PDB file of C-alpha atoms in Angstrom:
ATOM      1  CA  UNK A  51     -16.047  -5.265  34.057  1.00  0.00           C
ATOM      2  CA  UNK A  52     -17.553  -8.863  33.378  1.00  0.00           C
ATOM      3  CA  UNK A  53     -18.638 -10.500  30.378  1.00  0.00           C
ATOM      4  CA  UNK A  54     -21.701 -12.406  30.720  1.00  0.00           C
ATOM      5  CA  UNK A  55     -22.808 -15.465  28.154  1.00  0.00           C
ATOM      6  CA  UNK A  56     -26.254 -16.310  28.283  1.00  0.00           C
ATOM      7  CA  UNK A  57     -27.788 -19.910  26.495  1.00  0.00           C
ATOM      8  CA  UNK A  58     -31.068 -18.822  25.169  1.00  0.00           C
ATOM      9  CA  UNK A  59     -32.441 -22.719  25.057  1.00  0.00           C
ATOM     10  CA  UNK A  60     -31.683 -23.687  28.739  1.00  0.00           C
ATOM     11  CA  UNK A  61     -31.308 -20.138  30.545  1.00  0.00           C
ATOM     12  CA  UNK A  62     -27.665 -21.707  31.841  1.00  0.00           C
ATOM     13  CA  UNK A  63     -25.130 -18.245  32.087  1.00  0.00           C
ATOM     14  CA  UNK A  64     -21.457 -17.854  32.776  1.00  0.00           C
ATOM     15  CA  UNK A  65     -20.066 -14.450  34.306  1.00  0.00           C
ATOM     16  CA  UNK A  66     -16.412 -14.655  33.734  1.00  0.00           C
ATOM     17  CA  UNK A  67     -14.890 -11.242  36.069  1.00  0.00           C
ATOM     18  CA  UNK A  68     -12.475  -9.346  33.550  1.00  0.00           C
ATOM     19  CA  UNK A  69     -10.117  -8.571  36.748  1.00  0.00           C
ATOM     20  CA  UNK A  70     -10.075 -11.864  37.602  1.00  0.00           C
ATOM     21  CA  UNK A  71      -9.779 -15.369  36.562  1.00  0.00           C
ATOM     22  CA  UNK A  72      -9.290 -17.516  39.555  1.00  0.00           C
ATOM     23  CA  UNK A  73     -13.167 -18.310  38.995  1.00  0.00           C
ATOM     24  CA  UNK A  74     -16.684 -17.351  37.726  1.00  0.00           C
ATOM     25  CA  UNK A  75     -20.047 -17.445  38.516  1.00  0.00           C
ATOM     26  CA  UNK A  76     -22.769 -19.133  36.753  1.00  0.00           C
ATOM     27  CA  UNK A  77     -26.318 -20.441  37.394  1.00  0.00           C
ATOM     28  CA  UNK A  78     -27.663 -23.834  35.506  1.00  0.00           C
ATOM     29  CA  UNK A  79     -31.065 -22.285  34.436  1.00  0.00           C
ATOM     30  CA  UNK A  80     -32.798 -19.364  34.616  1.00  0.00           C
ATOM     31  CA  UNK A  81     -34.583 -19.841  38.318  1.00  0.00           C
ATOM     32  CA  UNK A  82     -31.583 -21.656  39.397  1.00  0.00           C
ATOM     33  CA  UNK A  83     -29.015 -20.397  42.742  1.00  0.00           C
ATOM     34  CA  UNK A  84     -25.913 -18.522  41.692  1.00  0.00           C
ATOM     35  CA  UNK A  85     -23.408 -20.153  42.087  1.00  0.00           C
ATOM     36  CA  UNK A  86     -19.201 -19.312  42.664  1.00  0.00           C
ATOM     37  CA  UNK A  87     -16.454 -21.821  41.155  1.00  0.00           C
ATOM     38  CA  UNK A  88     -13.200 -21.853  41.968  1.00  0.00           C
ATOM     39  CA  UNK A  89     -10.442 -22.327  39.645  1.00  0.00           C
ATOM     40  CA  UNK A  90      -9.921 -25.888  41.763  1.00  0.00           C
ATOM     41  CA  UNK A  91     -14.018 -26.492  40.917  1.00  0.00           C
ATOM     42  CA  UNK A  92     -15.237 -25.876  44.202  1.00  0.00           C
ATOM     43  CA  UNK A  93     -18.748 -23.971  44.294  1.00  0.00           C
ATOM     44  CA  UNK A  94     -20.382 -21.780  46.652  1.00  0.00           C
ATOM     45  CA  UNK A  95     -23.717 -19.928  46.573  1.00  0.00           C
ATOM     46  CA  UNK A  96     -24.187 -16.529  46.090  1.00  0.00           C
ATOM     47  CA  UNK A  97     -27.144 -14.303  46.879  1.00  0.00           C
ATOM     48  CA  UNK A  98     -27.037 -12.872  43.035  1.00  0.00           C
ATOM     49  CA  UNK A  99     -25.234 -12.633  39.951  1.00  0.00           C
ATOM     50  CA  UNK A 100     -22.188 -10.280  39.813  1.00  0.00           C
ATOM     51  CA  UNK A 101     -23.456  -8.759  36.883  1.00  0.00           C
ATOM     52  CA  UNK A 102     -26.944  -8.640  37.608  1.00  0.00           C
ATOM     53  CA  UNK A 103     -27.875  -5.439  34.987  1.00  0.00           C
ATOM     54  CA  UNK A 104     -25.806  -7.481  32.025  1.00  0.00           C
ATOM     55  CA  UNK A 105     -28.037 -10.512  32.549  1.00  0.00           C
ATOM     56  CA  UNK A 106     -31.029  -9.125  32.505  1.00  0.00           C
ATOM     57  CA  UNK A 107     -30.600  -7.335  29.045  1.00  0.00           C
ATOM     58  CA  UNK A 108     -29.582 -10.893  28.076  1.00  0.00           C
ATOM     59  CA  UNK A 109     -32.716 -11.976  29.160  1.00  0.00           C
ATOM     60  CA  UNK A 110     -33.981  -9.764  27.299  1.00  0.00           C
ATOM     61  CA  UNK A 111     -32.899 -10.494  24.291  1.00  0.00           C
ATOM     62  CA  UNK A 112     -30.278  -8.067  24.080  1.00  0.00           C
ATOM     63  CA  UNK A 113     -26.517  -8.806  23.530  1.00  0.00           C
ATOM     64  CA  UNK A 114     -25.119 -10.653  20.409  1.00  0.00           C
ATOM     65  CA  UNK A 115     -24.236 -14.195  19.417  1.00  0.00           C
ATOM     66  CA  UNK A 116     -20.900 -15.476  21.004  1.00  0.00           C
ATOM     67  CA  UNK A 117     -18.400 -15.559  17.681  1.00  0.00           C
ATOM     68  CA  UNK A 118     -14.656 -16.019  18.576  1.00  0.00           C
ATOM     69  CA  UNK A 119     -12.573 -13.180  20.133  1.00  0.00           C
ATOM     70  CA  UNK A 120     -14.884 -11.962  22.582  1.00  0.00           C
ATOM     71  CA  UNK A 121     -12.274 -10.143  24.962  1.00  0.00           C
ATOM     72  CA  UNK A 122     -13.145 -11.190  28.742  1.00  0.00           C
ATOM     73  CA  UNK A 123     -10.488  -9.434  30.324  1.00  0.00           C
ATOM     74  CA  UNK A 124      -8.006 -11.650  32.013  1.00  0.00           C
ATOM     75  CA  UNK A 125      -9.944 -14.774  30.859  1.00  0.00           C
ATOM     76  CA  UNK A 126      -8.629 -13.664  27.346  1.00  0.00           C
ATOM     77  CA  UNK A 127     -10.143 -13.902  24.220  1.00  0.00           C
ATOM     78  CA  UNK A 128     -13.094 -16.473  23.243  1.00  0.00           C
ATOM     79  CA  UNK A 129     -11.199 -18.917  20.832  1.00  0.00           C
ATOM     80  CA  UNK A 130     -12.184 -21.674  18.782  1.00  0.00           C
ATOM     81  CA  UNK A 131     -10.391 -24.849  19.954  1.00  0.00           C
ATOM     82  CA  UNK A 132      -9.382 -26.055  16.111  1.00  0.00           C
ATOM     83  CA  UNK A 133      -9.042 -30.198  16.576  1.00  0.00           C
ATOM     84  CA  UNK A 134     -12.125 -30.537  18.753  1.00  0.00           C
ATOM     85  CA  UNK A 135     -15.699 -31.340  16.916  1.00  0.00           C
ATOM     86  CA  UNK A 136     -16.649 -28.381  15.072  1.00  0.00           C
ATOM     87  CA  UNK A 137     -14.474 -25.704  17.116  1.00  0.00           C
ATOM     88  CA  UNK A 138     -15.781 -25.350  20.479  1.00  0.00           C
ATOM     89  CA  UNK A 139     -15.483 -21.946  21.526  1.00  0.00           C
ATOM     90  CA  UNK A 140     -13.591 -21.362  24.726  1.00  0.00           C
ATOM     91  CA  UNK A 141     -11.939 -19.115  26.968  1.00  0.00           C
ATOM     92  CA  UNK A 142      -8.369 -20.790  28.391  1.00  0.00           C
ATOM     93  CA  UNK A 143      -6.352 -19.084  31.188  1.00  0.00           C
ATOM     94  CA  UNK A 144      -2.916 -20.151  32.927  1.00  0.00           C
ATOM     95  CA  UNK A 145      -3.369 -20.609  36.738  1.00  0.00           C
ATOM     96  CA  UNK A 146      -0.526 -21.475  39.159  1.00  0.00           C
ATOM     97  CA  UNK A 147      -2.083 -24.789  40.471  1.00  0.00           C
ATOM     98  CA  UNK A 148      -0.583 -27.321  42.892  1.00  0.00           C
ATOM     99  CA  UNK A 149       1.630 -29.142  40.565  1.00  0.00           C
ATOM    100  CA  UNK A 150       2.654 -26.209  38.293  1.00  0.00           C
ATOM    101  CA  UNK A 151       1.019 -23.493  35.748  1.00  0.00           C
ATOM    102  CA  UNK A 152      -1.981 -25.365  34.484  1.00  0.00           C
ATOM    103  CA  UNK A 153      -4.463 -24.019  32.288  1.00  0.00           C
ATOM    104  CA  UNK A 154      -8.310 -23.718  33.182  1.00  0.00           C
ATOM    105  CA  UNK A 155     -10.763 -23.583  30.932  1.00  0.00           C
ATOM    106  CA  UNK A 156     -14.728 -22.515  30.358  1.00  0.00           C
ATOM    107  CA  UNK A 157     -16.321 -24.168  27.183  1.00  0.00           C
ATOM    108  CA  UNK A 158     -19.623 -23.296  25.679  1.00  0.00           C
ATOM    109  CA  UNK A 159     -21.300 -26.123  24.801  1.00  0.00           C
ATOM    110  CA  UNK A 160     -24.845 -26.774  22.306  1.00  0.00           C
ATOM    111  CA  UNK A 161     -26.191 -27.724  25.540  1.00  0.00           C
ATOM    112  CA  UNK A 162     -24.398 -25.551  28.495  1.00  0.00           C
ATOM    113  CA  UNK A 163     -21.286 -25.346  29.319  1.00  0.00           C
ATOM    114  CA  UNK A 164     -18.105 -27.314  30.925  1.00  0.00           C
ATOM    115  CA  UNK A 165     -15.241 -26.245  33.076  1.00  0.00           C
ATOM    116  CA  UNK A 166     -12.230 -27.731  33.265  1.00  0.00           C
ATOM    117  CA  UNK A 167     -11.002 -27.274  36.766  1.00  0.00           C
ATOM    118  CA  UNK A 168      -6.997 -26.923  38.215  1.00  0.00           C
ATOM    119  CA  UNK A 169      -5.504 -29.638  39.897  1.00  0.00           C
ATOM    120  CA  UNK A 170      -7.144 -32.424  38.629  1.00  0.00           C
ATOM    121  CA  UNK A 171      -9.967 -31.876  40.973  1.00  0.00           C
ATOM    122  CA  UNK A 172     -13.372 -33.007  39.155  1.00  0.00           C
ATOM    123  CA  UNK A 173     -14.707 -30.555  36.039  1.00  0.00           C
ATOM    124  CA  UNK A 174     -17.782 -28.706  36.383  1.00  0.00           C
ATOM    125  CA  UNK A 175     -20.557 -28.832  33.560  1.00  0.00           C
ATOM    126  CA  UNK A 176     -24.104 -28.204  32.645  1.00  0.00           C
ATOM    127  CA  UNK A 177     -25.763 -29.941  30.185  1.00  0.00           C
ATOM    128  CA  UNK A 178     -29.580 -28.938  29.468  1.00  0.00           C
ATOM    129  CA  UNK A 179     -30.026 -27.166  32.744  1.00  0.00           C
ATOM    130  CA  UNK A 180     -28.621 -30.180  34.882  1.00  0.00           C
ATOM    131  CA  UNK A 181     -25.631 -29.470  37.091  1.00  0.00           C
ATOM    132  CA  UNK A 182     -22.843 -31.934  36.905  1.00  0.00           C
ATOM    133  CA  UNK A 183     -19.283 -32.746  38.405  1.00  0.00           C
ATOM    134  CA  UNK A 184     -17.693 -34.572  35.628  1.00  0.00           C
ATOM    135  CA  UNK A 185     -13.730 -36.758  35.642  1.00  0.00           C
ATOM    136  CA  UNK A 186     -11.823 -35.348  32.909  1.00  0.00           C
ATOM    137  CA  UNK A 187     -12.556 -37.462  30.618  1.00  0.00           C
ATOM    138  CA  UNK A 188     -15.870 -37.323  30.431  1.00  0.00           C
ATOM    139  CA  UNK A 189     -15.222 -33.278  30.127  1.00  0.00           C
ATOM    140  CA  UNK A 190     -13.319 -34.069  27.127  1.00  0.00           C
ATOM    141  CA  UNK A 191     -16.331 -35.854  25.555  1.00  0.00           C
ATOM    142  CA  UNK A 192     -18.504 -33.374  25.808  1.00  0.00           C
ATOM    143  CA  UNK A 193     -16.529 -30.599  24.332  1.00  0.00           C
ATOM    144  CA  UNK A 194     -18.604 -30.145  21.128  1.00  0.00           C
ATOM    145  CA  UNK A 195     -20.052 -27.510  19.407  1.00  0.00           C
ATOM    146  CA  UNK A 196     -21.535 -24.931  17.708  1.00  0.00           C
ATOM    147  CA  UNK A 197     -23.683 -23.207  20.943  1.00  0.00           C
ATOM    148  CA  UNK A 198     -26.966 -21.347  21.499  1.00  0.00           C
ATOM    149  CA  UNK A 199     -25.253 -18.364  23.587  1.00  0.00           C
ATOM    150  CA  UNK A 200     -24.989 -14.681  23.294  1.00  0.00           C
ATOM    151  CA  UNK A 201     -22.921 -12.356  24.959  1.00  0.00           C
ATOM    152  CA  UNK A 202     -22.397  -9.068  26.356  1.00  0.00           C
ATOM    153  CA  UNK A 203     -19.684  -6.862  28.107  1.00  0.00           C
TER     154      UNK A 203
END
């Protein structure tokens, strides 16, 4: 199964694949490409969404708003990040990486959403429908919250 978040502001969604979470796919706006990332934060396109029937009752208004524990499979459950402004709401997941087990991470943002890629390769983020390869740090600055997404599964 997949669990598919949807921003209803900037039509920016995440599919996160419950039987997998060595990547996910997303697209940046509504009439934007699909896109693949890797848990390294390398993208490729894809001809559609892996969910496509999910999104479009998302679209549709269906679904509910994200609220923490939303179970994506072996992404885990949604969590709110306590320490970071106002709880961002993220799913974390161990990864063996090139220097170790390092955790990657999807983050749902006001505005979008960032990942935080494996080996220290750049993070991936949209921000208000703009598609951007960010240095960690500047991930870490972004991390804010409460968002504008619903989900279903």
């Amino acid at each position: 199964g997949y669990t598919v978040v949807f921003h209803k502001g900037s039509g920016a969604s995440v599919e996160l694949w419950h039987d997998s979470a060595s990547g996910f796919t997303f697209q940046r706006s509504l009439d934007a490409q699909v896109k693949y990332c890797s848990a390294l934060g390398s993208m490729q396109e894809e001809k559609e969404s892996f969910a496509p029937e999910l999104l479009a009752r998302l679209r549709k208004g269906g679904g509910q708003a994200v609220e923490q524990h939303v179970n994506a499979g072996d992404w885990g459950h949604l969590k709110k990040e306590a320490g970071k402004k106002d709880g961002t709401l993220s799913w974390g997941v161990k990864v063996k990486g090139r220097e170790g087990v390092e955790t990657i991470e999807v983050a749902l943002l006001p505005h979008g959403f960032v990942f935080l890629a494996s080996g220290g390769f750049k993070d991936v983020a949209v921000y208000k429908g703009e598609l951007m390869m960010l240095e960690r740090k500047q991930s870490r600055a972004m991390l804010l919250a409460p968002t504008e997404f619903v989900s279903i599964s």
